[in-house]
């Protein structure tokens, strides 16, 4: 029998293929198998977080994303996923989302998705000017970022007309 880490990698790779095939339930089963062999497998944790979030199960997704970040703290995608889940939870979690975003930006200062999420958090908090600035940074990093384009335009349309 192969060592646990190798078994975990095999199951995690299989889970990735199953996701590409649209077989999400089977992918969850493979992630569970991977994590049974190696509970610290960051890739399996992150894929499981993504699958849980897709299913609308944000609390378990948050748990798996947190584990994934702990196991691979230099993974910008992991920080982005964790921040995104916090953003989806909203409310008091928005402050935590902003903290995760800053951690991700410390690794990749020009990450358009993180700047977009930062704008999203600020918009939800009613901080329109900070939201606009973050969307602008996202568009600076990726001028075709679809969500940043849409949300920055939506904010501009929602602005009261200038007096004059």
mmCIF file of C-alpha atoms in Angstrom:
data_model
loop_
_atom_site.group_PDB
_atom_site.id
_atom_site.type_symbol
_atom_site.label_atom_id
_atom_site.label_comp_id
_atom_site.label_asym_id
_atom_site.label_seq_id
_atom_site.Cartn_x
_atom_site.Cartn_y
_atom_site.Cartn_z
ATOM 1 C CA UNK A 1 0.000 0.000 0.000
ATOM 2 C CA UNK A 2 1.167 3.533 -0.777
ATOM 3 C CA UNK A 3 1.981 6.009 2.000
ATOM 4 C CA UNK A 4 -0.912 8.157 3.191
ATOM 5 C CA UNK A 5 0.342 11.321 1.464
ATOM 6 C CA UNK A 6 0.480 9.544 -1.895
ATOM 7 C CA UNK A 7 -2.969 8.024 -1.385
ATOM 8 C CA UNK A 8 -4.310 11.473 -0.528
ATOM 9 C CA UNK A 9 -2.775 12.927 -3.681
ATOM 10 C CA UNK A 10 -4.342 10.200 -5.833
ATOM 11 C CA UNK A 11 -7.788 10.874 -4.356
ATOM 12 C CA UNK A 12 -7.374 14.666 -4.619
ATOM 13 C CA UNK A 13 -6.338 14.378 -8.285
ATOM 14 C CA UNK A 14 -9.317 12.119 -8.958
ATOM 15 C CA UNK A 15 -11.595 14.660 -7.247
ATOM 16 C CA UNK A 16 -10.270 17.401 -9.562
ATOM 17 C CA UNK A 17 -11.029 15.284 -12.622
ATOM 18 C CA UNK A 18 -14.520 14.538 -11.329
ATOM 19 C CA UNK A 19 -15.199 18.252 -10.869
ATOM 20 C CA UNK A 20 -14.144 18.851 -14.480
ATOM 21 C CA UNK A 21 -16.622 16.149 -15.515
ATOM 22 C CA UNK A 22 -19.370 17.794 -13.460
ATOM 23 C CA UNK A 23 -19.594 14.865 -11.048
ATOM 24 C CA UNK A 24 -19.620 16.961 -7.896
ATOM 25 C CA UNK A 25 -21.030 14.391 -5.485
ATOM 26 C CA UNK A 26 -18.352 11.896 -6.503
ATOM 27 C CA UNK A 27 -15.725 14.639 -6.149
ATOM 28 C CA UNK A 28 -16.864 15.256 -2.561
ATOM 29 C CA UNK A 29 -16.441 11.541 -1.833
ATOM 30 C CA UNK A 30 -12.909 11.604 -3.260
ATOM 31 C CA UNK A 31 -12.019 14.686 -1.204
ATOM 32 C CA UNK A 32 -13.249 12.923 1.918
ATOM 33 C CA UNK A 33 -11.077 9.932 1.020
ATOM 34 C CA UNK A 34 -8.079 12.193 0.431
ATOM 35 C CA UNK A 35 -8.563 13.862 3.801
ATOM 36 C CA UNK A 36 -8.889 10.490 5.536
ATOM 37 C CA UNK A 37 -5.418 9.632 4.246
ATOM 38 C CA UNK A 38 -3.942 13.066 4.962
ATOM 39 C CA UNK A 39 -6.053 15.495 6.985
ATOM 40 C CA UNK A 40 -3.556 18.247 6.158
ATOM 41 C CA UNK A 41 -3.799 17.987 2.358
ATOM 42 C CA UNK A 42 -4.305 21.645 1.413
ATOM 43 C CA UNK A 43 -5.532 20.908 -2.110
ATOM 44 C CA UNK A 44 -8.248 18.550 -0.901
ATOM 45 C CA UNK A 45 -9.292 21.046 1.795
ATOM 46 C CA UNK A 46 -9.589 23.850 -0.752
ATOM 47 C CA UNK A 47 -11.466 21.747 -3.277
ATOM 48 C CA UNK A 48 -13.833 20.602 -0.548
ATOM 49 C CA UNK A 49 -14.338 24.253 0.468
ATOM 50 C CA UNK A 50 -15.140 25.141 -3.122
ATOM 51 C CA UNK A 51 -17.594 22.258 -3.474
ATOM 52 C CA UNK A 52 -19.317 23.096 -0.189
ATOM 53 C CA UNK A 53 -19.611 26.769 -1.170
ATOM 54 C CA UNK A 54 -21.049 25.813 -4.564
ATOM 55 C CA UNK A 55 -23.701 23.826 -2.731
ATOM 56 C CA UNK A 56 -24.522 26.798 -0.518
ATOM 57 C CA UNK A 57 -23.009 25.190 2.581
ATOM 58 C CA UNK A 58 -20.979 28.202 3.658
ATOM 59 C CA UNK A 59 -20.156 27.209 7.242
ATOM 60 C CA UNK A 60 -18.508 23.891 6.231
ATOM 61 C CA UNK A 61 -16.886 25.692 3.290
ATOM 62 C CA UNK A 62 -15.428 28.209 5.722
ATOM 63 C CA UNK A 63 -14.020 25.426 7.873
ATOM 64 C CA UNK A 64 -12.355 23.670 4.923
ATOM 65 C CA UNK A 65 -11.007 26.938 3.470
ATOM 66 C CA UNK A 66 -9.523 27.867 6.861
ATOM 67 C CA UNK A 67 -7.817 24.486 7.032
ATOM 68 C CA UNK A 68 -6.498 24.927 3.502
ATOM 69 C CA UNK A 69 -5.010 28.327 4.352
ATOM 70 C CA UNK A 70 -3.417 26.944 7.523
ATOM 71 C CA UNK A 71 -1.746 24.172 5.534
ATOM 72 C CA UNK A 72 -0.587 26.413 2.673
ATOM 73 C CA UNK A 73 -0.522 30.025 3.827
ATOM 74 C CA UNK A 74 1.331 31.161 0.682
ATOM 75 C CA UNK A 75 -1.547 30.150 -1.613
ATOM 76 C CA UNK A 76 -3.236 33.334 -2.873
ATOM 77 C CA UNK A 77 -6.159 31.332 -4.255
ATOM 78 C CA UNK A 78 -6.785 29.953 -0.762
ATOM 79 C CA UNK A 79 -6.867 33.439 0.766
ATOM 80 C CA UNK A 80 -9.192 34.560 -2.031
ATOM 81 C CA UNK A 81 -11.531 31.644 -1.411
ATOM 82 C CA UNK A 82 -11.580 32.246 2.336
ATOM 83 C CA UNK A 83 -12.289 35.960 1.843
ATOM 84 C CA UNK A 84 -15.006 35.164 -0.701
ATOM 85 C CA UNK A 85 -16.785 32.868 1.744
ATOM 86 C CA UNK A 86 -16.640 35.540 4.451
ATOM 87 C CA UNK A 87 -18.057 38.053 1.928
ATOM 88 C CA UNK A 88 -20.913 35.694 1.117
ATOM 89 C CA UNK A 89 -21.687 35.301 4.813
ATOM 90 C CA UNK A 90 -21.820 39.105 5.079
ATOM 91 C CA UNK A 91 -22.572 41.084 8.206
ATOM 92 C CA UNK A 92 -19.924 40.808 10.907
ATOM 93 C CA UNK A 93 -17.907 38.490 8.657
ATOM 94 C CA UNK A 94 -17.081 41.366 6.300
ATOM 95 C CA UNK A 95 -14.377 42.646 8.651
ATOM 96 C CA UNK A 96 -12.837 39.160 8.673
ATOM 97 C CA UNK A 97 -13.069 39.093 4.878
ATOM 98 C CA UNK A 98 -11.099 42.339 4.694
ATOM 99 C CA UNK A 99 -8.407 40.834 6.932
ATOM 100 C CA UNK A 100 -8.106 37.771 4.676
ATOM 101 C CA UNK A 101 -7.982 40.003 1.613
ATOM 102 C CA UNK A 102 -5.084 41.963 3.095
ATOM 103 C CA UNK A 103 -3.246 38.694 3.776
ATOM 104 C CA UNK A 104 -3.749 37.663 0.151
ATOM 105 C CA UNK A 105 -2.692 41.076 -1.132
ATOM 106 C CA UNK A 106 0.490 40.835 0.932
ATOM 107 C CA UNK A 107 1.365 37.856 -1.293
ATOM 108 C CA UNK A 108 0.097 39.315 -4.578
ATOM 109 C CA UNK A 109 -0.535 43.056 -4.468
ATOM 110 C CA UNK A 110 -1.958 43.118 -8.008
ATOM 111 C CA UNK A 111 -4.525 40.343 -7.654
ATOM 112 C CA UNK A 112 -7.645 41.611 -9.424
ATOM 113 C CA UNK A 113 -9.959 39.154 -7.684
ATOM 114 C CA UNK A 114 -8.797 40.229 -4.234
ATOM 115 C CA UNK A 115 -9.198 43.911 -5.098
ATOM 116 C CA UNK A 116 -12.674 43.143 -6.441
ATOM 117 C CA UNK A 117 -13.614 41.303 -3.235
ATOM 118 C CA UNK A 118 -12.275 44.217 -1.219
ATOM 119 C CA UNK A 119 -14.548 46.535 -3.176
ATOM 120 C CA UNK A 120 -17.442 44.164 -2.610
ATOM 121 C CA UNK A 121 -16.851 44.200 1.160
ATOM 122 C CA UNK A 122 -16.610 47.979 1.265
ATOM 123 C CA UNK A 123 -19.796 48.295 -0.799
ATOM 124 C CA UNK A 124 -21.661 45.981 1.586
ATOM 125 C CA UNK A 125 -20.367 48.065 4.498
ATOM 126 C CA UNK A 126 -21.669 51.233 2.815
ATOM 127 C CA UNK A 127 -18.154 52.560 2.190
ATOM 128 C CA UNK A 128 -18.763 53.665 -1.397
ATOM 129 C CA UNK A 129 -15.534 55.604 -1.964
ATOM 130 C CA UNK A 130 -13.394 52.722 -0.697
ATOM 131 C CA UNK A 131 -15.426 50.334 -2.859
ATOM 132 C CA UNK A 132 -14.849 52.499 -5.946
ATOM 133 C CA UNK A 133 -11.112 52.671 -5.233
ATOM 134 C CA UNK A 134 -10.897 48.886 -4.854
ATOM 135 C CA UNK A 135 -12.863 48.255 -8.046
ATOM 136 C CA UNK A 136 -10.533 50.687 -9.837
ATOM 137 C CA UNK A 137 -7.504 48.718 -8.592
ATOM 138 C CA UNK A 138 -9.128 45.486 -9.767
ATOM 139 C CA UNK A 139 -9.677 47.011 -13.204
ATOM 140 C CA UNK A 140 -6.123 48.347 -13.234
ATOM 141 C CA UNK A 141 -4.876 44.790 -12.659
ATOM 142 C CA UNK A 142 -7.377 43.288 -15.118
ATOM 143 C CA UNK A 143 -9.216 45.819 -17.310
ATOM 144 C CA UNK A 144 -11.711 43.135 -18.376
ATOM 145 C CA UNK A 145 -12.563 41.827 -14.898
ATOM 146 C CA UNK A 146 -16.305 41.236 -15.471
ATOM 147 C CA UNK A 147 -17.481 41.617 -11.881
ATOM 148 C CA UNK A 148 -15.401 44.715 -11.193
ATOM 149 C CA UNK A 149 -16.657 46.293 -14.430
ATOM 150 C CA UNK A 150 -20.278 45.579 -13.576
ATOM 151 C CA UNK A 151 -20.101 46.603 -9.920
ATOM 152 C CA UNK A 152 -18.120 49.787 -10.577
ATOM 153 C CA UNK A 153 -20.707 50.791 -13.196
ATOM 154 C CA UNK A 154 -23.538 49.932 -10.798
ATOM 155 C CA UNK A 155 -21.963 52.119 -8.104
ATOM 156 C CA UNK A 156 -21.551 54.975 -10.568
ATOM 157 C CA UNK A 157 -25.212 54.725 -11.608
ATOM 158 C CA UNK A 158 -26.317 54.690 -7.976
ATOM 159 C CA UNK A 159 -24.420 57.895 -7.204
ATOM 160 C CA UNK A 160 -26.654 60.917 -6.721
ATOM 161 C CA UNK A 161 -26.317 63.430 -9.557
ATOM 162 C CA UNK A 162 -23.787 66.175 -8.974
ATOM 163 C CA UNK A 163 -25.300 69.533 -8.165
ATOM 164 C CA UNK A 164 -24.387 72.349 -10.363
#
